[in-house]
Short mmCIF file of C-alpha atoms in Angstrom, two decimals:
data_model
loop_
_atom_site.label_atom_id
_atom_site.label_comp_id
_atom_site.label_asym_id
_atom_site.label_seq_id
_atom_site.Cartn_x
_atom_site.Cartn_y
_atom_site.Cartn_z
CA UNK A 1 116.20 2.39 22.45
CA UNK A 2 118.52 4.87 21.48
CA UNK A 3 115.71 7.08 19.71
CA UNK A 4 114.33 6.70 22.90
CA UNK A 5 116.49 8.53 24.66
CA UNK A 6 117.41 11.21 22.47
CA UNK A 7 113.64 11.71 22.11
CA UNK A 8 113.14 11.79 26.04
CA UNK A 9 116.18 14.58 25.52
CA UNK A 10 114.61 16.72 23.09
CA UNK A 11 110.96 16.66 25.36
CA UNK A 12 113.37 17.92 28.73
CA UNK A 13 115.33 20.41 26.67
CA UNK A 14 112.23 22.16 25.08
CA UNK A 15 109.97 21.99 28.17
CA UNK A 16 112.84 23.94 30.08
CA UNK A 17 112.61 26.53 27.01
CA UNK A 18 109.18 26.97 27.15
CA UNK A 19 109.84 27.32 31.15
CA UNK A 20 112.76 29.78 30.81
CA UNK A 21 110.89 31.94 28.24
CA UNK A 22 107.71 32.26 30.64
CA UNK A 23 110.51 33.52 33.63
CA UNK A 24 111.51 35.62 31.32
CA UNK A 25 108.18 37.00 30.26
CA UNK A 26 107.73 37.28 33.97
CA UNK A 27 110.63 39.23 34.63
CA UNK A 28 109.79 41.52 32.09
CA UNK A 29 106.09 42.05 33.11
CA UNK A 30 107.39 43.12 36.67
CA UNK A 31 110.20 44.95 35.47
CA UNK A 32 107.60 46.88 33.38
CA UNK A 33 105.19 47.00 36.31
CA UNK A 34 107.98 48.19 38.90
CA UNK A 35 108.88 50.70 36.32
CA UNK A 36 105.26 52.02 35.60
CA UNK A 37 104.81 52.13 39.41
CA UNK A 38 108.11 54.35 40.08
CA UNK A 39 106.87 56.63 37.14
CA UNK A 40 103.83 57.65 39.10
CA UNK A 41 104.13 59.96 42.19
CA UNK A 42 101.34 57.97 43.96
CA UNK A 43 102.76 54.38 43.40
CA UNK A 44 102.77 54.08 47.51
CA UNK A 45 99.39 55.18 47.95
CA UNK A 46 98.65 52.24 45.42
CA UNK A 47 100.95 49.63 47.81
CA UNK A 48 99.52 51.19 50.49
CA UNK A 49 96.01 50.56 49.49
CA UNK A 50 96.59 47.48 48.34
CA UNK A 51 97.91 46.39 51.89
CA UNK A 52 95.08 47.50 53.61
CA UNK A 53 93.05 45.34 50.98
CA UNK A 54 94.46 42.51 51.69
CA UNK A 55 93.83 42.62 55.25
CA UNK A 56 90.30 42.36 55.25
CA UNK A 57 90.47 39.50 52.28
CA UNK A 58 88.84 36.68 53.20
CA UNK A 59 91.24 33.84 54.79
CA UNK A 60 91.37 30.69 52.09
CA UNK A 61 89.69 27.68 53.32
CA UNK A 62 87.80 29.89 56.27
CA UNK A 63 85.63 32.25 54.95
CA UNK A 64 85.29 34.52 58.05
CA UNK A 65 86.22 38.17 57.88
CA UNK A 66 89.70 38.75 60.01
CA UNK A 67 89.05 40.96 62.36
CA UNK A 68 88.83 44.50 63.25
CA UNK A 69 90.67 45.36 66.70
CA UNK A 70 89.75 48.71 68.01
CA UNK A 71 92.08 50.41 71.00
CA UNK A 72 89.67 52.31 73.42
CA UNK A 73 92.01 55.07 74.79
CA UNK A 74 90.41 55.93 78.56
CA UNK A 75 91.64 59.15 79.56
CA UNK A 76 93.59 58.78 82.76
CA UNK A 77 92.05 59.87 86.31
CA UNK A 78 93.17 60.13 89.72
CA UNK A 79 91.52 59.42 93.03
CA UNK A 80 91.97 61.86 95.25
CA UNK A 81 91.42 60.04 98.02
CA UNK A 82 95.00 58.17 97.73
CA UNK A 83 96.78 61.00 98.16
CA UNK A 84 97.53 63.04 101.59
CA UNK A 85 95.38 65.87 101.62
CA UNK A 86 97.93 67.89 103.32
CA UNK A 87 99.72 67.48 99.46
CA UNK A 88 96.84 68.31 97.73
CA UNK A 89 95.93 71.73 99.72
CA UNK A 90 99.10 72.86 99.52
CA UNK A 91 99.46 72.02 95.88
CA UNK A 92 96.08 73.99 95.58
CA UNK A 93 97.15 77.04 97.16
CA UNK A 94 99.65 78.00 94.66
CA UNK A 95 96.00 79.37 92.95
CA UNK A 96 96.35 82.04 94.99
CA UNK A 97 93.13 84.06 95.12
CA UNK A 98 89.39 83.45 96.54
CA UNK A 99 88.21 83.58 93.04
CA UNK A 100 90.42 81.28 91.65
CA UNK A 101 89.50 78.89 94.57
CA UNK A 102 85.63 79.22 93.58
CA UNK A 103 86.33 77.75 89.82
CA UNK A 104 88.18 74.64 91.57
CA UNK A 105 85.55 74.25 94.00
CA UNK A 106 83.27 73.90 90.69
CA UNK A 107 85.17 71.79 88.47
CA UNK A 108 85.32 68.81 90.71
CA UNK A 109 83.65 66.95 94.08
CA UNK A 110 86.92 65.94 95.22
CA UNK A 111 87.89 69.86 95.44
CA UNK A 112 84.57 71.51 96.61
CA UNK A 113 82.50 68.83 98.72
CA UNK A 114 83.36 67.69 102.17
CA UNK A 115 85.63 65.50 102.75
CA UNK A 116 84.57 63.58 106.07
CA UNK A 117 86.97 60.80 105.26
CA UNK A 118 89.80 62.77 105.49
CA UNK A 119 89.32 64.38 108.75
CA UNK A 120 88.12 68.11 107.62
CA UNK A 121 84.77 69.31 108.71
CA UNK A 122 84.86 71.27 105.23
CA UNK A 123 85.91 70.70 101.88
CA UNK A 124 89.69 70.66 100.34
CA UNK A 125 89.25 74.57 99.01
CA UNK A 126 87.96 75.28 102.09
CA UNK A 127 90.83 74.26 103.88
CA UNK A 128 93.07 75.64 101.60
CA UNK A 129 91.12 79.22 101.80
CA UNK A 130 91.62 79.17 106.14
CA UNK A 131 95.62 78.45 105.83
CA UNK A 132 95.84 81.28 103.14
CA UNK A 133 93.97 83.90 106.05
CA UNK A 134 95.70 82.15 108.79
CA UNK A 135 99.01 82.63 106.90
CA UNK A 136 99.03 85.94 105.54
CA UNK A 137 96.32 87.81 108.06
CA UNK A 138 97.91 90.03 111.01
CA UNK A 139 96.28 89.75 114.37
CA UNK A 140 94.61 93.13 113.95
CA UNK A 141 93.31 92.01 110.34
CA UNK A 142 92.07 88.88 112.15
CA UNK A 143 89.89 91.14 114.33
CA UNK A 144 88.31 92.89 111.43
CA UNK A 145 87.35 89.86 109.52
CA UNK A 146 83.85 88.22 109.99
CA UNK A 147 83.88 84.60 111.96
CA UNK A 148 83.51 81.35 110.76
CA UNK A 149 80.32 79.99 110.82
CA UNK A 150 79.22 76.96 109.79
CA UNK A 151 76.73 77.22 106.89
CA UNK A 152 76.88 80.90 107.11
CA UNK A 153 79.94 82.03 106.69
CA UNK A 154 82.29 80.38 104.75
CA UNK A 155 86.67 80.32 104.79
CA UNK A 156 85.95 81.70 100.85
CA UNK A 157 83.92 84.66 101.74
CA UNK A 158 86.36 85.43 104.83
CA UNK A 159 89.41 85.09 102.11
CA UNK A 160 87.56 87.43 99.68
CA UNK A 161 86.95 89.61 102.25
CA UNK A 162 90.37 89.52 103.01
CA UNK A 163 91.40 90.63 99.54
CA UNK A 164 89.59 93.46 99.88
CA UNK A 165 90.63 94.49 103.23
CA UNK A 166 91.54 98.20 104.17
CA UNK A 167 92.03 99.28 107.57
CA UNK A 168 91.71 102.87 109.37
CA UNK A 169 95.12 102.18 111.32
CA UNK A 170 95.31 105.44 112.78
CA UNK A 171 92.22 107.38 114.58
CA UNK A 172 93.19 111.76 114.73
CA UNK A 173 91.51 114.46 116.09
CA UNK A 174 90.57 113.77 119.85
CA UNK A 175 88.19 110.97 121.18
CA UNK A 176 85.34 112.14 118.10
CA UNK A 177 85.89 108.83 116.04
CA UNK A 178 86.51 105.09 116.88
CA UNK A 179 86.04 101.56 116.06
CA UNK A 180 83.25 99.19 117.01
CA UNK A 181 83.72 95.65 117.69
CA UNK A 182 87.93 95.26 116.66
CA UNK A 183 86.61 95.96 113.13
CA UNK A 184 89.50 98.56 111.99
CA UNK A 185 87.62 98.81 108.63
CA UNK A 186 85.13 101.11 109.87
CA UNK A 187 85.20 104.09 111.82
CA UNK A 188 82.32 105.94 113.67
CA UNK A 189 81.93 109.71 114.46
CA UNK A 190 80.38 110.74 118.39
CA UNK A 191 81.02 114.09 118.39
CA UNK A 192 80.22 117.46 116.26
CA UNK A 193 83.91 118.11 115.93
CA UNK A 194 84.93 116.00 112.45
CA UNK A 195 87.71 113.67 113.09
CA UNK A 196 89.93 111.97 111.02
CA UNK A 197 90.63 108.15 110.29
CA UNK A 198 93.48 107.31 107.82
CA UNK A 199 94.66 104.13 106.04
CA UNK A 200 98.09 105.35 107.01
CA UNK A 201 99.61 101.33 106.20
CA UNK A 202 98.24 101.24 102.84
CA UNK A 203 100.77 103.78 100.80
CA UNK A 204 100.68 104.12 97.08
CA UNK A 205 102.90 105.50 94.59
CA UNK A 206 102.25 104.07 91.65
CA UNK A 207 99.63 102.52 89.06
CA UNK A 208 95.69 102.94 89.56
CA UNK A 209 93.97 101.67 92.72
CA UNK A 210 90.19 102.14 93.39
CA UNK A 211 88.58 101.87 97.12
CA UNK A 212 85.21 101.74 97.90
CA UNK A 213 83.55 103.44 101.03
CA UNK A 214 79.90 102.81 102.09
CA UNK A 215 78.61 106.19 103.88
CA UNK A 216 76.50 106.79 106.74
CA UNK A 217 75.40 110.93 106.94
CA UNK A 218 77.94 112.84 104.85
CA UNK A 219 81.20 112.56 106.03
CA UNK A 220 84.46 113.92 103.58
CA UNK A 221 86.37 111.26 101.46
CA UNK A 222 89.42 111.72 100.07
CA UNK A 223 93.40 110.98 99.20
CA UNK A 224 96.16 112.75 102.03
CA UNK A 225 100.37 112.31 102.27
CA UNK A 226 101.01 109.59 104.44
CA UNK A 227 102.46 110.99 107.65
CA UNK A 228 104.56 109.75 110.68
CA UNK A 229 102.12 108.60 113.01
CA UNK A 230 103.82 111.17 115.98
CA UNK A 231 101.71 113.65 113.55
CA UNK A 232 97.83 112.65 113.77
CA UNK A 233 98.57 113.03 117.52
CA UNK A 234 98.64 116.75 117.30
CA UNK A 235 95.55 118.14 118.76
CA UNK A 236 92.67 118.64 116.54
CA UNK A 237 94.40 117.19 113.70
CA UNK A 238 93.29 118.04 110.52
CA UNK A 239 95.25 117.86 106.82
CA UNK A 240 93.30 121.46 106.15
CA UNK A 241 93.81 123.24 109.67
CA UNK A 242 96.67 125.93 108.47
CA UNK A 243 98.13 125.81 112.11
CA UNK A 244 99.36 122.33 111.16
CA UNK A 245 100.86 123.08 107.53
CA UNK A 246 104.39 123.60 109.31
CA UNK A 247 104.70 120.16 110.73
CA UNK A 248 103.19 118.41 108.01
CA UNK A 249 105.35 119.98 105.46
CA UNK A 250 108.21 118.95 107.57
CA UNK A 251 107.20 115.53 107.17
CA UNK A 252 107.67 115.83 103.24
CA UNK A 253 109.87 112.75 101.90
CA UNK A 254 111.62 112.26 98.08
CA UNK A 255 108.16 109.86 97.51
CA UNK A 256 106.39 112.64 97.46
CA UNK A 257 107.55 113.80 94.22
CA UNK A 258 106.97 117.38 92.99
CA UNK A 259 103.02 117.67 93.01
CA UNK A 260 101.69 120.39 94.66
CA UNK A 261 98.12 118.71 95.71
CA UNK A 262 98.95 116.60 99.17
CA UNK A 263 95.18 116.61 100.51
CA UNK A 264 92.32 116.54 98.32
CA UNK A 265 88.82 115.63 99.43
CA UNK A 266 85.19 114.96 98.36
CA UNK A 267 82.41 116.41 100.47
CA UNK A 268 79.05 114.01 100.43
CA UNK A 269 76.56 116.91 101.83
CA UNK A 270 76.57 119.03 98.36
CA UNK A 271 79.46 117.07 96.36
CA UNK A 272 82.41 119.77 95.99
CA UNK A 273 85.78 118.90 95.99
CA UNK A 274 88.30 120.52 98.36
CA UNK A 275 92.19 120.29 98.05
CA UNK A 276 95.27 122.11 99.67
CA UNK A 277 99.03 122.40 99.13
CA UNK A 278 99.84 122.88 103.03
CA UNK A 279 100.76 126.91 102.24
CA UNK A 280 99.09 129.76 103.03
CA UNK A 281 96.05 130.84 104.53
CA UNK A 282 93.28 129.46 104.84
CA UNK A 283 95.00 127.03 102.60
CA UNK A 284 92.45 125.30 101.10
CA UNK A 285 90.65 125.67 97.77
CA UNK A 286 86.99 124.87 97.39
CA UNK A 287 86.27 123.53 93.27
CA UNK A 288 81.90 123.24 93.43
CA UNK A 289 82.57 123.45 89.72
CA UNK A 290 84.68 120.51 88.89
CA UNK A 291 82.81 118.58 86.15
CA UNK A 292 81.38 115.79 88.27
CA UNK A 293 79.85 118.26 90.60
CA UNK A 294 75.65 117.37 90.24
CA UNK A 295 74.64 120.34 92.85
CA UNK A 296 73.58 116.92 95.10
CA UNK A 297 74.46 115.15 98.16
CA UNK A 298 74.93 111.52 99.17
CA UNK A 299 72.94 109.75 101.14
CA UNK A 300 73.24 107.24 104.15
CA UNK A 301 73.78 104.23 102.36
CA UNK A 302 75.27 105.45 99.39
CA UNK A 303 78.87 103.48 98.41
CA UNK A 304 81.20 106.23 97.28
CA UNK A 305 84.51 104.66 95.11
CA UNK A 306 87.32 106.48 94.61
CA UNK A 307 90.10 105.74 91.58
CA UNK A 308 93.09 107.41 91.73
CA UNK A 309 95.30 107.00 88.94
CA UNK A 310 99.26 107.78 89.35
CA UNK A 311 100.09 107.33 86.17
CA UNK A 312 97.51 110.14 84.57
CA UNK A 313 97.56 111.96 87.98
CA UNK A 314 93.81 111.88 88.52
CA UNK A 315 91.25 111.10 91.77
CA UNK A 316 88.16 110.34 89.93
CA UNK A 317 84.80 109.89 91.72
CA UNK A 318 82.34 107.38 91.44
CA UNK A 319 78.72 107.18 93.61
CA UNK A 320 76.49 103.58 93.44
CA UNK A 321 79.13 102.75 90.62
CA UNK A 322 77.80 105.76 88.74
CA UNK A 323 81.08 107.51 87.54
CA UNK A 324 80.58 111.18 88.23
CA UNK A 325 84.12 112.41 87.29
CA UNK A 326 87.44 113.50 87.90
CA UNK A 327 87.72 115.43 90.42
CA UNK A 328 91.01 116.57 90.74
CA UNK A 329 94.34 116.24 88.42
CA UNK A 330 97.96 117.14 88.99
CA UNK A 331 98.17 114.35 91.79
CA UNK A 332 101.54 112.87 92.02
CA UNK A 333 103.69 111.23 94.74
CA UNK A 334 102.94 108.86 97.42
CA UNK A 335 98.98 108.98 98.87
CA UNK A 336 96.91 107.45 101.07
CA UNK A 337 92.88 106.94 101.80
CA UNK A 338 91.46 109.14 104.34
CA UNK A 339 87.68 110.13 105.87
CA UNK A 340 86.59 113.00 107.88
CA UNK A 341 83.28 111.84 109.83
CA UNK A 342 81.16 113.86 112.44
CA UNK A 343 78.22 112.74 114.97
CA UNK A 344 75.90 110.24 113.85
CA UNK A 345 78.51 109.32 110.76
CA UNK A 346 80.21 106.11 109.53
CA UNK A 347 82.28 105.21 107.08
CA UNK A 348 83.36 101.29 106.01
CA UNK A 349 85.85 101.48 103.23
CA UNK A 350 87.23 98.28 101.38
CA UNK A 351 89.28 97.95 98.36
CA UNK A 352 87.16 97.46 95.15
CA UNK A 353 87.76 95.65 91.33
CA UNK A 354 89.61 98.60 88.64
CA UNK A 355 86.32 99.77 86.83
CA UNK A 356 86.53 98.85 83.35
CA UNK A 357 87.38 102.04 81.26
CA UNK A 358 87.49 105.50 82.92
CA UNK A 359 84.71 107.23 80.37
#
């Protein structure tokens, strides 16, 4: 029995050997393993991939694939309709301009179709367009701005036309001019005598700014000192009459700088350019030479732009968007837009886009 037991002894004592020597061998296989897989600079990418293998192994004892959960990301939208449309114009109208309005009207229903739930016989932009004229139009603008019309006109084409609004505020030279129908952005001549309309409210001193007049006959277009308005009252008023050069130049102000040209016009019967410096008589200088001059007239219907650049000093002349040239330099100072018109003459001016590049 005893050999029994020291046998059993010896068969426990070598079987935990063998066991300890196969930890060790373990140990030292990982150790080498952990140490091979620190030596290489892409030992994550090879835990990494591993990982991502065994998450598609197969599960033991079920031999389905685990699955593969995809997250749908819906971009996020907002219905209009819950929120006050009172919010939503008003958060619209920080855009600011008619053609802004137009691209807002276009990217979305919500913004540029009707919205007959909501009260409004037009659409959100719409709405937004008549509280931007309402709120920024004067009563005499008002009067010069086409109606509202259902399918006609629209509160976008009576905001653009807004933007482009220049008025003939003050009427000189006797009863030979006037306005038609409230419209203050177009004057008429009735007489033989030429008259004078100015866009004495519109002053400019600085930068480039570019008007547009449509013509009817061939009245005289051009750039004048703005003036007190006691002035145009003087009896046949006219910024090249010589009797009047003492009380214009007693109008002269610090904004009108040191230039010496303070009336310069463009003559639509033959095209010459006339300016004047208030001295002297006759005081005025005729320039048929000036390099725009085509030895041609305008014509009824004809749309006449003027650009006058402060910055370069320059009134350059453009006819049907044709660029013709400059017409006069040395400009400096504060100006204004001004006609002459005669019987049977018209002139509608409005402001117009910069042209592109002044060739």
């Amino acid at each position: 029995m005893a050999d029994d037991g020291n046998n059993a002894k010896r068969l426990k004592t070598s079987e935990d050997d063998r066991l300890i020597a196969d930890l060790r061998r373990t140990i030292t296989e990982l150790e080498s393993e952990i140490g091979r897989r620190r030596g290489r600079r892409d030992w994550r990418d090879d835990l990494e991939s591993e990982i991502e293998q065994r998450c598609v192994r197969r599960v033991e004892g079920n031999h389905e694939v685990l699955p593969v959960v995809l997250e749908v990301v819906v971009a996020p939208s907002v219905d209009l309709s819950r929120i006050d449309t009172s919010i939503v114009a008003q958060i619209t109208s920080f855009l600011g301009t008619s053609r802004e309005l137009v691209n807002l009207a276009l990217t979305c229903k919500s913004f540029g179709w009707r919205q007959p739930t909501s009260g409004l016989n037009w659409s959100l932009v719409e709405e937004v367009a008549r509280q931007e004229v309402y709120s920024r139009a004067t009563g005499t603008e008002m009067k010069s701005l086409p109606r509202y019309v259902s399918g006609t006109t629209t509160w976008l084409s009576i905001l653009h036309r807004f933007e482009h609004l220049l008025l003939f505020d003050v009427l000189a030279g006797g009863g030979g001019i006037e306005h038609r129908n409230g419209d203050e952005s177009r004057v008429y001549g009735t007489t033989n005598d030429y008259c004078t309309a100015v866009s004495n409210s519109n002053i400019m001193t600085t930068g480039s700014h570019f008007a547009e007049f449509e013509i009817t006959g061939t009245p005289f277009i051009g750039v004048a000192r703005p003036m007190p308005k006691e002035i145009f009252s003087r009896e046949s008023f006219n910024f090249f009459n010589s009797d009047h050069f003492d009380a214009l130049l007693a109008a002269r102000t610090d904004r009108w700088g040191d230039g010496k040209v303070h009336a310069c016009q463009y003559f639509c019967r033959d095209g010459g350019a006339i300016w004047t410096s208030f001295r002297g008589y006759p005081g005025y200088h005729w320039d048929r030479y000036w390099e725009g001059y085509r030895y041609e007239g305008c014509r009824t219907g004809d749309t006449i732009g003027m650009l006058l650049n402060l910055d370069e000093g320059t009134l350059t002349v453009y006819r049907n968007n044709r660029r013709l040239g400059v017409m006069k330099r040395g400009l400096s100072g504060s100006y204004c837009w001004y006609v002459r018109v005669g019987t049977d003459h018209a002139v509608a001016i409005k402001r117009g886009a910069l042209p592109n590049a002044e060739n």
